[in-house]
PDB file of C-alpha atoms in Angstrom:
ATOM      1  CA  MET A 772      63.541 224.535 132.287  1.00 28.00           C
ATOM      2  CA  THR A 773      63.636 228.056 133.239  1.00 32.00           C
ATOM      3  CA  GLN A 774      66.112 230.481 134.341  1.00 36.00           C
ATOM      4  CA  ALA A 775      65.841 233.360 137.053  1.00 39.00           C
ATOM      5  CA  GLY A 776      65.473 236.755 135.655  1.00 46.00           C
ATOM      6  CA  THR A 777      64.788 240.308 137.191  1.00 54.00           C
ATOM      7  CA  PHE A 778      62.007 240.846 139.816  1.00 51.00           C
ATOM      8  CA  ARG A 779      59.932 243.598 140.826  1.00 51.00           C
ATOM      9  CA  THR A 780      58.013 244.293 144.161  1.00 45.00           C
ATOM     10  CA  THR A 781      54.255 244.865 143.720  1.00 45.00           C
ATOM     11  CA  GLY A 782      52.286 247.202 145.991  1.00 49.00           C
ATOM     12  CA  ASP A 783      51.180 244.380 148.432  1.00 52.00           C
ATOM     13  CA  GLY A 784      54.998 243.576 148.770  1.00 51.00           C
ATOM     14  CA  ALA A 785      54.699 240.513 146.777  1.00 50.00           C
ATOM     15  CA  VAL A 786      57.887 239.957 144.674  1.00 49.00           C
ATOM     16  CA  THR A 787      57.154 238.716 141.085  1.00 58.00           C
ATOM     17  CA  PRO A 788      59.395 238.415 137.795  1.00 72.00           C
ATOM     18  CA  ALA A 789      59.386 241.537 135.745  1.00 88.00           C
ATOM     19  CA  VAL A 790      58.702 241.596 132.067  1.00 95.00           C
ATOM     20  CA  PRO A 791      62.043 241.397 130.324  1.00 96.00           C
ATOM     21  CA  ALA A 792      62.817 244.962 128.928  1.00 95.00           C
ATOM     22  CA  VAL A 793      64.153 245.925 125.391  1.00 96.00           C
ATOM     23  CA  GLY A 794      67.803 245.211 125.476  1.00 96.00           C
ATOM     24  CA  GLU A 795      67.804 242.464 127.856  1.00 96.00           C
ATOM     25  CA  PRO A 796      68.704 238.961 127.106  1.00 97.00           C
ATOM     26  CA  ALA A 797      65.649 236.859 126.483  1.00 98.00           C
ATOM     27  CA  PRO A 798      65.089 234.328 129.492  1.00 97.00           C
ATOM     28  CA  GLU A 799      65.978 230.879 128.513  1.00 98.00           C
ATOM     29  CA  PHE A 800      63.226 228.072 128.371  1.00 98.00           C
ATOM     30  CA  GLU A 801      62.430 224.694 126.951  1.00 98.00           C
ATOM     31  CA  LEU A 802      58.851 223.696 126.463  1.00 98.00           C
ATOM     32  CA  LEU A 803      57.113 221.014 124.387  1.00 98.00           C
ATOM     33  CA  ASN A 804      55.298 221.898 121.247  1.00 98.00           C
ATOM     34  CA  GLN A 805      51.984 220.544 120.025  1.00 98.00           C
ATOM     35  CA  PHE A 806      53.701 217.297 118.848  1.00 98.00           C
ATOM     36  CA  GLY A 807      55.286 216.708 122.227  1.00 98.00           C
ATOM     37  CA  GLU A 808      58.803 217.744 120.885  1.00 98.00           C
ATOM     38  CA  PRO A 809      60.967 219.962 123.001  1.00 98.00           C
ATOM     39  CA  VAL A 810      61.508 223.398 121.897  1.00 98.00           C
ATOM     40  CA  ARG A 811      64.518 225.235 123.557  1.00 98.00           C
ATOM     41  CA  LEU A 812      64.804 229.056 123.062  1.00 98.00           C
ATOM     42  CA  SER A 813      68.555 229.045 122.524  1.00 97.00           C
ATOM     43  CA  GLU A 814      68.415 226.456 119.924  1.00 98.00           C
ATOM     44  CA  LEU A 815      66.887 229.120 117.884  1.00 98.00           C
ATOM     45  CA  ARG A 816      69.940 231.559 117.999  1.00 97.00           C
ATOM     46  CA  GLY A 817      70.755 232.809 114.570  1.00 96.00           C
ATOM     47  CA  ARG A 818      67.107 233.540 113.922  1.00 96.00           C
ATOM     48  CA  ASN A 819      64.511 236.209 115.139  1.00 97.00           C
ATOM     49  CA  VAL A 820      61.976 234.872 117.369  1.00 98.00           C
ATOM     50  CA  VAL A 821      58.376 236.015 118.100  1.00 97.00           C
ATOM     51  CA  LEU A 822      57.015 234.731 121.266  1.00 98.00           C
ATOM     52  CA  VAL A 823      53.067 235.064 121.573  1.00 97.00           C
ATOM     53  CA  PHE A 824      51.721 234.405 125.052  1.00 97.00           C
ATOM     54  CA  PHE A 825      48.067 234.014 124.884  1.00 96.00           C
ATOM     55  CA  PRO A 826      45.468 233.016 127.676  1.00 95.00           C
ATOM     56  CA  PHE A 827      43.886 229.774 126.385  1.00 95.00           C
ATOM     57  CA  ALA A 828      43.392 227.871 123.166  1.00 96.00           C
ATOM     58  CA  PHE A 829      39.944 227.675 121.525  1.00 96.00           C
ATOM     59  CA  SER A 830      39.056 231.283 122.868  1.00 92.00           C
ATOM     60  CA  GLY A 831      37.791 233.895 120.790  1.00 90.00           C
ATOM     61  CA  ILE A 832      40.270 236.668 120.814  1.00 92.00           C
ATOM     62  CA  CYS A 833      43.381 234.213 121.000  1.00 94.00           C
ATOM     63  CA  THR A 834      41.908 232.383 117.847  1.00 95.00           C
ATOM     64  CA  GLY A 835      41.584 235.872 116.202  1.00 94.00           C
ATOM     65  CA  GLU A 836      45.222 236.871 116.996  1.00 95.00           C
ATOM     66  CA  LEU A 837      46.730 233.651 116.161  1.00 96.00           C
ATOM     67  CA  CYS A 838      44.730 233.243 112.696  1.00 96.00           C
ATOM     68  CA  GLU A 839      45.935 236.778 111.878  1.00 95.00           C
ATOM     69  CA  ILE A 840      49.393 235.520 112.319  1.00 96.00           C
ATOM     70  CA  ARG A 841      48.700 232.286 110.366  1.00 97.00           C
ATOM     71  CA  ASP A 842      47.287 234.332 107.399  1.00 97.00           C
ATOM     72  CA  ASN A 843      50.210 236.623 107.472  1.00 94.00           C
ATOM     73  CA  LEU A 844      53.044 234.189 108.051  1.00 96.00           C
ATOM     74  CA  ALA A 845      54.997 235.425 105.207  1.00 95.00           C
ATOM     75  CA  LEU A 846      55.583 238.716 107.197  1.00 94.00           C
ATOM     76  CA  PHE A 847      57.421 236.703 109.933  1.00 95.00           C
ATOM     77  CA  GLU A 848      59.188 234.342 107.447  1.00 94.00           C
ATOM     78  CA  ASP A 849      60.428 237.316 105.475  1.00 93.00           C
ATOM     79  CA  ALA A 850      62.124 238.906 108.762  1.00 93.00           C
ATOM     80  CA  GLY A 851      63.605 235.354 109.466  1.00 94.00           C
ATOM     81  CA  ALA A 852      61.503 235.108 112.670  1.00 96.00           C
ATOM     82  CA  ALA A 853      60.256 231.821 113.981  1.00 97.00           C
ATOM     83  CA  VAL A 854      56.749 232.271 115.591  1.00 98.00           C
ATOM     84  CA  LEU A 855      56.112 230.459 119.011  1.00 98.00           C
ATOM     85  CA  GLY A 856      52.653 230.735 120.558  1.00 98.00           C
ATOM     86  CA  ILE A 857      52.650 229.973 124.325  1.00 98.00           C
ATOM     87  CA  SER A 858      49.647 229.053 126.601  1.00 98.00           C
ATOM     88  CA  VAL A 859      48.966 227.309 129.738  1.00 97.00           C
ATOM     89  CA  ASP A 860      47.224 224.541 127.833  1.00 97.00           C
ATOM     90  CA  SER A 861      48.511 220.942 127.506  1.00 98.00           C
ATOM     91  CA  LYS A 862      50.454 219.711 124.326  1.00 98.00           C
ATOM     92  CA  PHE A 863      47.113 217.820 123.696  1.00 98.00           C
ATOM     93  CA  ALA A 864      45.053 220.846 123.604  1.00 98.00           C
ATOM     94  CA  GLN A 865      47.701 222.825 121.625  1.00 98.00           C
ATOM     95  CA  ARG A 866      47.596 220.058 118.959  1.00 98.00           C
ATOM     96  CA  ALA A 867      44.056 220.042 118.557  1.00 98.00           C
ATOM     97  CA  TYR A 868      43.918 223.797 118.434  1.00 98.00           C
ATOM     98  CA  ALA A 869      46.788 223.782 115.819  1.00 98.00           C
ATOM     99  CA  GLU A 870      45.111 221.319 113.536  1.00 98.00           C
ATOM    100  CA  LYS A 871      41.455 222.992 113.748  1.00 98.00           C
ATOM    101  CA  GLU A 872      42.945 226.277 113.026  1.00 98.00           C
ATOM    102  CA  GLY A 873      45.684 225.159 110.449  1.00 98.00           C
ATOM    103  CA  TYR A 874      48.451 226.955 112.521  1.00 98.00           C
ATOM    104  CA  ALA A 875      51.733 226.254 110.702  1.00 96.00           C
ATOM    105  CA  PHE A 876      54.013 227.604 113.561  1.00 98.00           C
ATOM    106  CA  ASP A 877      54.734 225.748 116.966  1.00 98.00           C
ATOM    107  CA  LEU A 878      52.176 226.210 120.024  1.00 98.00           C
ATOM    108  CA  LEU A 879      54.121 225.413 123.275  1.00 98.00           C
ATOM    109  CA  ALA A 880      52.534 224.047 126.283  1.00 98.00           C
ATOM    110  CA  ASP A 881      53.518 226.058 129.411  1.00 98.00           C
ATOM    111  CA  PHE A 882      51.521 223.451 131.256  1.00 97.00           C
ATOM    112  CA  TRP A 883      53.654 222.144 133.926  1.00 94.00           C
ATOM    113  CA  PRO A 884      55.087 223.580 136.206  1.00 95.00           C
ATOM    114  CA  HIS A 885      51.774 225.497 135.247  1.00 96.00           C
ATOM    115  CA  GLY A 886      52.691 228.945 133.716  1.00 97.00           C
ATOM    116  CA  ALA A 887      56.339 228.726 134.696  1.00 97.00           C
ATOM    117  CA  VAL A 888      57.539 230.385 131.364  1.00 98.00           C
ATOM    118  CA  ALA A 889      54.879 232.932 131.325  1.00 97.00           C
ATOM    119  CA  GLU A 890      55.828 233.735 134.908  1.00 96.00           C
ATOM    120  CA  GLN A 891      59.395 233.963 133.858  1.00 96.00           C
ATOM    121  CA  TYR A 892      58.344 236.559 131.311  1.00 97.00           C
ATOM    122  CA  GLY A 893      56.236 238.443 133.932  1.00 96.00           C
ATOM    123  CA  VAL A 894      53.074 237.685 132.119  1.00 96.00           C
ATOM    124  CA  PHE A 895      51.456 235.154 134.214  1.00 96.00           C
ATOM    125  CA  ASP A 896      48.201 236.097 136.038  1.00 94.00           C
ATOM    126  CA  PRO A 897      48.084 233.819 139.242  1.00 93.00           C
ATOM    127  CA  ALA A 898      44.652 235.041 139.919  1.00 93.00           C
ATOM    128  CA  SER A 899      43.179 233.467 136.813  1.00 94.00           C
ATOM    129  CA  GLY A 900      45.908 230.774 136.219  1.00 95.00           C
ATOM    130  CA  MET A 901      46.521 232.141 132.724  1.00 95.00           C
ATOM    131  CA  ALA A 902      49.111 233.979 130.699  1.00 96.00           C
ATOM    132  CA  LYS A 903      48.364 237.630 129.701  1.00 95.00           C
ATOM    133  CA  ARG A 904      48.668 238.931 126.143  1.00 95.00           C
ATOM    134  CA  GLY A 905      52.382 239.156 125.982  1.00 96.00           C
ATOM    135  CA  THR A 906      54.434 239.567 122.818  1.00 96.00           C
ATOM    136  CA  PHE A 907      58.223 239.493 122.961  1.00 97.00           C
ATOM    137  CA  ILE A 908      60.142 239.833 119.663  1.00 97.00           C
ATOM    138  CA  ILE A 909      63.899 238.402 120.289  1.00 97.00           C
ATOM    139  CA  ASP A 910      66.693 239.197 117.713  1.00 96.00           C
ATOM    140  CA  ALA A 911      69.001 236.475 116.293  1.00 96.00           C
ATOM    141  CA  ASP A 912      71.520 237.026 119.263  1.00 97.00           C
ATOM    142  CA  GLY A 913      68.613 236.366 121.907  1.00 97.00           C
ATOM    143  CA  ILE A 914      68.097 240.070 122.909  1.00 97.00           C
ATOM    144  CA  VAL A 915      64.764 241.427 123.380  1.00 97.00           C
ATOM    145  CA  ARG A 916      63.808 244.041 120.902  1.00 96.00           C
ATOM    146  CA  TYR A 917      60.034 244.574 121.173  1.00 96.00           C
ATOM    147  CA  VAL A 918      57.584 244.013 124.117  1.00 96.00           C
ATOM    148  CA  VAL A 919      54.025 244.568 124.341  1.00 95.00           C
ATOM    149  CA  VAL A 920      51.585 243.254 127.195  1.00 95.00           C
ATOM    150  CA  ASN A 921      47.959 243.835 126.682  1.00 90.00           C
ATOM    151  CA  PRO A 922      45.189 243.450 129.090  1.00 81.00           C
ATOM    152  CA  ARG A 923      43.024 240.091 129.010  1.00 80.00           C
ATOM    153  CA  GLY A 924      40.262 241.486 126.784  1.00 85.00           C
ATOM    154  CA  GLN A 925      42.403 243.392 124.423  1.00 89.00           C
ATOM    155  CA  ALA A 926      43.865 241.966 121.251  1.00 89.00           C
ATOM    156  CA  ARG A 927      47.098 242.993 119.967  1.00 90.00           C
ATOM    157  CA  ASP A 928      47.757 245.574 117.216  1.00 88.00           C
ATOM    158  CA  PHE A 929      48.983 243.464 114.263  1.00 86.00           C
ATOM    159  CA  LYS A 930      50.341 246.455 112.615  1.00 87.00           C
ATOM    160  CA  ALA A 931      53.039 246.979 115.394  1.00 87.00           C
ATOM    161  CA  TYR A 932      54.337 243.447 114.304  1.00 83.00           C
ATOM    162  CA  ARG A 933      55.151 244.752 110.863  1.00 84.00           C
ATOM    163  CA  SER A 934      57.101 247.841 112.557  1.00 87.00           C
ATOM    164  CA  ALA A 935      58.908 245.864 115.056  1.00 89.00           C
ATOM    165  CA  LEU A 936      59.911 243.031 112.427  1.00 88.00           C
ATOM    166  CA  ALA A 937      61.138 245.725 109.997  1.00 86.00           C
ATOM    167  CA  GLY A 938      63.531 246.889 112.405  1.00 82.00           C
ATOM    168  CA  LEU A 939      65.195 243.612 112.783  1.00 80.00           C
ATOM    169  CA  GLY A 940      65.765 242.480 109.264  1.00 62.00           C
ATOM    170  CA  GLY A 941      66.263 238.796 108.064  1.00 55.00           C
ATOM    171  CA  SER A 942      68.794 236.349 109.322  1.00 46.00           C
TER     172      SER A 942
END
């Protein structure tokens, strides 16, 4: 399930969803996790949420980024934050990936409609069919408090998570 958000017009006149800005409500969605269980953003109200959009399971930079989260999960837990990794991979690929790497957080399948949630958050790249490296930290009231979108080949700065989460406090 998706909900309409704000849009922007690109240089060629195309209209695409805009990246939600800090201070805006986070767009609602429901996706299946690696176990086939539905995860709805609104059901996490009362907790902080970290959405980590990544291009593909089993790819090099993505694995490095998610392993850094895995190895520092206490940082997120101490801030009362649920981590949700999101890519266009199927729930089956997400499960194999989570099992191989030992991820103790949900990996969500934005598989069908292909990339719909990534598009809603303004981080879907239709030319390549994958999500860009977008991170959204959402507070317990569902408001976006931190946004960063990195180019395809550039890993996120993990130190930035520390700063953004420190400003939220625990739930």
